mmCIF file of C-alpha atoms in Angstrom:
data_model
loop_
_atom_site.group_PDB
_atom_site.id
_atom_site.type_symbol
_atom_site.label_atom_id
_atom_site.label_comp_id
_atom_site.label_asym_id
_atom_site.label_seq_id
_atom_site.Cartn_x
_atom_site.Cartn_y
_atom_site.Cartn_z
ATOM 1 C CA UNK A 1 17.257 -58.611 -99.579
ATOM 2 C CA UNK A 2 17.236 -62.359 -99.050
ATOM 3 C CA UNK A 3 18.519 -64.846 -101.681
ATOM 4 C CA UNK A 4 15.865 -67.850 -99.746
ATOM 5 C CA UNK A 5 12.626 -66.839 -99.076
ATOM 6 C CA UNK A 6 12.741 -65.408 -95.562
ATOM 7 C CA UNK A 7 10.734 -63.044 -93.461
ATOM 8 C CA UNK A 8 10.949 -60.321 -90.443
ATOM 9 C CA UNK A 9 9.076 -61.785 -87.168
ATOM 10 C CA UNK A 10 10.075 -58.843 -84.552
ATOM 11 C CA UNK A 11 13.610 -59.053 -84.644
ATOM 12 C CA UNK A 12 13.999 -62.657 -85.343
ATOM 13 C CA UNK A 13 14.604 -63.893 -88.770
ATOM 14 C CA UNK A 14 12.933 -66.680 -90.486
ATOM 15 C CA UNK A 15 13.177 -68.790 -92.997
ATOM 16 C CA UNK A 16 11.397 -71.871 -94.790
ATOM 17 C CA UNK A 17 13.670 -73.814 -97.745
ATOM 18 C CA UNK A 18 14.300 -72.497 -101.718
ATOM 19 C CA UNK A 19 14.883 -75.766 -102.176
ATOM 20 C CA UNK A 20 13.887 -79.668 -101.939
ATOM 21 C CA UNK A 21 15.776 -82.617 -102.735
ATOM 22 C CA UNK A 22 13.029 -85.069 -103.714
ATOM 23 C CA UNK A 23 13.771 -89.005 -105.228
ATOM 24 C CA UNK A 24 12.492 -92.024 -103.268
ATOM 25 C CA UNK A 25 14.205 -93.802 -100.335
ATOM 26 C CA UNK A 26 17.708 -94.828 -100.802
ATOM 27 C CA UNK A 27 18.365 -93.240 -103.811
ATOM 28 C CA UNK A 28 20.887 -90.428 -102.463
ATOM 29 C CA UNK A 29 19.014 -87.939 -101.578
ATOM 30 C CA UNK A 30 21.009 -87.546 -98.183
ATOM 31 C CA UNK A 31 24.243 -87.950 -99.473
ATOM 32 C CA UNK A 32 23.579 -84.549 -102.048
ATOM 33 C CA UNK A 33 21.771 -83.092 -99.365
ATOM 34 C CA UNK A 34 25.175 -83.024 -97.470
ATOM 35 C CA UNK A 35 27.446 -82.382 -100.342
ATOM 36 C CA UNK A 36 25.601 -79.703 -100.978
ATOM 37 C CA UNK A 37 25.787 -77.871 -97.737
ATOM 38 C CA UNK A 38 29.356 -77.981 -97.802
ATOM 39 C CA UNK A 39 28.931 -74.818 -100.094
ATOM 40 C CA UNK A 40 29.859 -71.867 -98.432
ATOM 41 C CA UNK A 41 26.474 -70.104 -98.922
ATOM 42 C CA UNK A 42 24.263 -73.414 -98.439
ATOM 43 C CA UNK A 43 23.215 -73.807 -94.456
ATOM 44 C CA UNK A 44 21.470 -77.000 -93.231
ATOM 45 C CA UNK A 45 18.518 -77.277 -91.378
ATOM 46 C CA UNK A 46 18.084 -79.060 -87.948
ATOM 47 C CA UNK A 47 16.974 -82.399 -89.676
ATOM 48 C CA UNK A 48 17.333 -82.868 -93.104
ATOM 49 C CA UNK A 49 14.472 -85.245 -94.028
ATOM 50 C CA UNK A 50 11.022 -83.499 -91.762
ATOM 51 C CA UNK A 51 9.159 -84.825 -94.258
ATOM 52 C CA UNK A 52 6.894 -82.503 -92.936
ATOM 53 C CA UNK A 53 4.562 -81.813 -96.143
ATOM 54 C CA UNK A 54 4.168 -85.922 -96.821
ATOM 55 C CA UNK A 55 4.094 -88.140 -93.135
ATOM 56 C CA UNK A 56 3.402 -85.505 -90.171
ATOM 57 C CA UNK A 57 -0.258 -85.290 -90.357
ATOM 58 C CA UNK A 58 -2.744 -82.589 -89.873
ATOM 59 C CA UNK A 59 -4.233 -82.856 -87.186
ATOM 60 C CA UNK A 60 -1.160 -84.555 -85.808
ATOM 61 C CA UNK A 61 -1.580 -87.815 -84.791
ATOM 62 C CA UNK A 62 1.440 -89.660 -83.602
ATOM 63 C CA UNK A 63 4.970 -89.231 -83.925
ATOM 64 C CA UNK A 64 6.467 -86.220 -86.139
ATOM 65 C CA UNK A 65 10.107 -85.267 -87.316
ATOM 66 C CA UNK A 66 8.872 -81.507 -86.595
ATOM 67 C CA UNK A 67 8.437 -80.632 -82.872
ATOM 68 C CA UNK A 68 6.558 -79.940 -80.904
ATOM 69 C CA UNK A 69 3.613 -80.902 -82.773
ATOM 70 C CA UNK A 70 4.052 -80.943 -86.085
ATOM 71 C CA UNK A 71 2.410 -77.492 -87.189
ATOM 72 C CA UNK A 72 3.916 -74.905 -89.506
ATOM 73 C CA UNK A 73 5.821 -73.248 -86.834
ATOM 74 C CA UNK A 74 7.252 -76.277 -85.787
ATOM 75 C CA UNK A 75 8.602 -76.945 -89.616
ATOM 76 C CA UNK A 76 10.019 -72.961 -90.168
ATOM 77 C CA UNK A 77 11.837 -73.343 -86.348
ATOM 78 C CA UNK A 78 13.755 -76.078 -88.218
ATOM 79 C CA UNK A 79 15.594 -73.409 -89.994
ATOM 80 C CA UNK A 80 16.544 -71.467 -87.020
ATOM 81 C CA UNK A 81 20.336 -71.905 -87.454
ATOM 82 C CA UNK A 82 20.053 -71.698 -90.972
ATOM 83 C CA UNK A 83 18.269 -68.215 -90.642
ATOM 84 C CA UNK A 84 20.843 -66.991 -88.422
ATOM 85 C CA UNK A 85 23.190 -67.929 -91.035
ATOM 86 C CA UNK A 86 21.365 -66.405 -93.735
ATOM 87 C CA UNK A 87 20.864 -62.894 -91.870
ATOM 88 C CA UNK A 88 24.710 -62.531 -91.166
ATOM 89 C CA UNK A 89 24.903 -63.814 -94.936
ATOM 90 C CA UNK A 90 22.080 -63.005 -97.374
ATOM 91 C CA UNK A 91 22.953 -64.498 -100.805
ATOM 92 C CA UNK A 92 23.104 -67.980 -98.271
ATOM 93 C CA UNK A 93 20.355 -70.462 -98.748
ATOM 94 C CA UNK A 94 18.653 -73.645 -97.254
ATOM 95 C CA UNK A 95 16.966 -76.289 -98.314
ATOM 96 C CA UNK A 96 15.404 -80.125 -97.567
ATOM 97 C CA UNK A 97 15.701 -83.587 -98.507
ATOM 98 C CA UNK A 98 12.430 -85.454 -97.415
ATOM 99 C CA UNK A 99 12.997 -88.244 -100.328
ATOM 100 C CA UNK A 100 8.662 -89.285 -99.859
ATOM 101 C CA UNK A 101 7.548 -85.657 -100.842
ATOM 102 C CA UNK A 102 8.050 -87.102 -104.483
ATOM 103 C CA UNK A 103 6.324 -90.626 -104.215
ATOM 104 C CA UNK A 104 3.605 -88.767 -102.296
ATOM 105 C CA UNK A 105 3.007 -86.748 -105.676
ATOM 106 C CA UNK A 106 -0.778 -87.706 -105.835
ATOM 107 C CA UNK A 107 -1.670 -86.879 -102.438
ATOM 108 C CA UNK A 108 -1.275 -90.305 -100.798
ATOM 109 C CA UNK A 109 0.852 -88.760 -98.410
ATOM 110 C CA UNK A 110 -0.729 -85.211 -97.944
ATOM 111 C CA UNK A 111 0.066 -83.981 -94.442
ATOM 112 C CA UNK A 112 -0.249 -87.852 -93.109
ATOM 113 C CA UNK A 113 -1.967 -90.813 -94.994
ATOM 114 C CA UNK A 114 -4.640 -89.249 -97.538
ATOM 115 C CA UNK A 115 -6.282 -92.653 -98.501
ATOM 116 C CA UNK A 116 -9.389 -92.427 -95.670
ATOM 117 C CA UNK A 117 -9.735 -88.591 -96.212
ATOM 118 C CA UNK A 118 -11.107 -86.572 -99.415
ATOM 119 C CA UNK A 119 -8.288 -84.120 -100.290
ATOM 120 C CA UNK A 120 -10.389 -82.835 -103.135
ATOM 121 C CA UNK A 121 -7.846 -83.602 -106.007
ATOM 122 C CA UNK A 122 -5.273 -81.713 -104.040
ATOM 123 C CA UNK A 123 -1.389 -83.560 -105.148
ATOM 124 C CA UNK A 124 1.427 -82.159 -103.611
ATOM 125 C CA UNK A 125 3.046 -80.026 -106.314
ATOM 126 C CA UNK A 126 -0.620 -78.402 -106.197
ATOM 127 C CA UNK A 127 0.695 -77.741 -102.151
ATOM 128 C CA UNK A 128 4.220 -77.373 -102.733
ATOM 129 C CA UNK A 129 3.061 -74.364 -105.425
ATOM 130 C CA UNK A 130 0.570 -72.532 -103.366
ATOM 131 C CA UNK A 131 3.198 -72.497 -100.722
ATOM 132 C CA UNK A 132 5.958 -71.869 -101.752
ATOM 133 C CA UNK A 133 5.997 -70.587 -105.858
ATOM 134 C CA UNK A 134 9.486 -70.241 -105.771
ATOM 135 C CA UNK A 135 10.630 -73.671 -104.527
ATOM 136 C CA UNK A 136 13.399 -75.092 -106.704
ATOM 137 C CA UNK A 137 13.065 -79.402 -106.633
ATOM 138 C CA UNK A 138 15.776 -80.934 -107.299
ATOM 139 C CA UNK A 139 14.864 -84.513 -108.500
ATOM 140 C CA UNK A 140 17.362 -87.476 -108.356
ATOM 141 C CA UNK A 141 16.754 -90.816 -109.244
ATOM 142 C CA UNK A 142 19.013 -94.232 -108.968
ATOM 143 C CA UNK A 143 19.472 -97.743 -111.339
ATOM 144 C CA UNK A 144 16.224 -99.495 -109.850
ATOM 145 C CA UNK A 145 18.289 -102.436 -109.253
ATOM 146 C CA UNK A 146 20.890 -101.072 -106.526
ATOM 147 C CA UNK A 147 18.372 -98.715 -105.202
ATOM 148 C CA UNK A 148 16.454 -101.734 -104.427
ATOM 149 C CA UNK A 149 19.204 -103.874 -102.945
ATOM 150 C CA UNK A 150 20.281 -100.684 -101.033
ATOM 151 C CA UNK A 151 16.766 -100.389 -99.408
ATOM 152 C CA UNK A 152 16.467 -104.315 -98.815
ATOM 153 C CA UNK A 153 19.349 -103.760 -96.758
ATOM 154 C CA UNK A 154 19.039 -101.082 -95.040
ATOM 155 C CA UNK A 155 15.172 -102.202 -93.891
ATOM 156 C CA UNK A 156 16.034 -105.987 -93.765
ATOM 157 C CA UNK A 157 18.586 -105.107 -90.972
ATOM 158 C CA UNK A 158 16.646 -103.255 -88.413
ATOM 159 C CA UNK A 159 17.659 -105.337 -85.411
ATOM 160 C CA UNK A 160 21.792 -105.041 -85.463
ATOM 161 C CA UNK A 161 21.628 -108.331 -83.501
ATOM 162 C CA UNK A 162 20.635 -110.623 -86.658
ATOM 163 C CA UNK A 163 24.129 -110.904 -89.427
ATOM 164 C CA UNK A 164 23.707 -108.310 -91.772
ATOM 165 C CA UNK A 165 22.078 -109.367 -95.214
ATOM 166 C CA UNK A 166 23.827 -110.258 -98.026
ATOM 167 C CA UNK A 167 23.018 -110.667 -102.297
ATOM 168 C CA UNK A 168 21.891 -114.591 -101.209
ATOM 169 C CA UNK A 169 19.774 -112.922 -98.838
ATOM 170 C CA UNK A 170 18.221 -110.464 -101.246
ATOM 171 C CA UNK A 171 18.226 -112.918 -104.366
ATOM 172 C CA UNK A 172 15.780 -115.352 -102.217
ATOM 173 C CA UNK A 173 13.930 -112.710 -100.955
ATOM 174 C CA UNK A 174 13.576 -110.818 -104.845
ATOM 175 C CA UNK A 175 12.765 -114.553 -106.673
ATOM 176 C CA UNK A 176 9.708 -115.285 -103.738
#
């Protein structure tokens, strides 16, 4: 009936994404995210980025983009809106954008840091699949060279009090 994969809980409709935009920081994964949804039949989610599958760990243990504490109900109440959406519209979809879900390919990032636990050769397209079969990724990559100058600035200028960075800036610090 439903284009995304969605489900029947009484009355209440539910939905988890067909889709996940998946890159590495700063390299646009936001900005399709949003040009995307301005499709008609594309409806966002409460937070684009959960990153629920890659930093919310299991058991969680400190803070987690899905509330209340980070379990799988938490991540599918995400789509609430987007299910509503979906149930008055049925070809409509929704998706995510959690840009670390790629660079946590080899289970570094399974459900929370993976390098002090044995994930038994688990990666996360092994998790991705076995969840969700009929996930569509949509991978997007950037020129190394801006994507890096992009994150330098956006991480170098955490506290808005210091002057923004500039290319001197980021030529000293890439030449260290």
């Amino acid at each position: 009936k439903f284009t995304n994969p969605c489900w029947y809980n009484g009355t209440r409709l539910r939905c988890i994404p067909l889709y996940h935009i998946i890159g590495v920081s700063k390299c646009g994964t936001t900005d399709l995210y949003h040009r995307l949804s301005k499709h008609p039949h594309m409806f966002e989610s409460l937070n684009k980025g959960p990153h629920w599958w890659d930093e919310c760990s299991w058991p969680l243990k400190g803070a987690c983009t899905t509330p209340p504490n980070g379990d799988f109900e938490g991540y599918i109440d995400l789509y609430r809106k987007a299910a509503e959406s979906i149930a008055a519209q049925p070809l409509g979809i929704t998706g995510e954008a959690s840009s670390n879900t790629y660079t946590a390919a080899m289970g570094v990032y399974l459900r929370g840091p993976s390098w002090n636990r044995d994930t038994k050769g688990v990666t996360m397209p092994d998790l991705l699949y076995e969840s969700s079969p009929w996930l569509r990724l949509l991978l997007i990559f950037r020129n190394p060279v801006d994507r890096y100058y992009s994150a330098f600035y956006y991480y170098r200028w955490g506290a808005k009090t210091e002057p923004k960075p500039g290319p001197d800036d980021f030529h000293i610090t890439a030449v260290r």
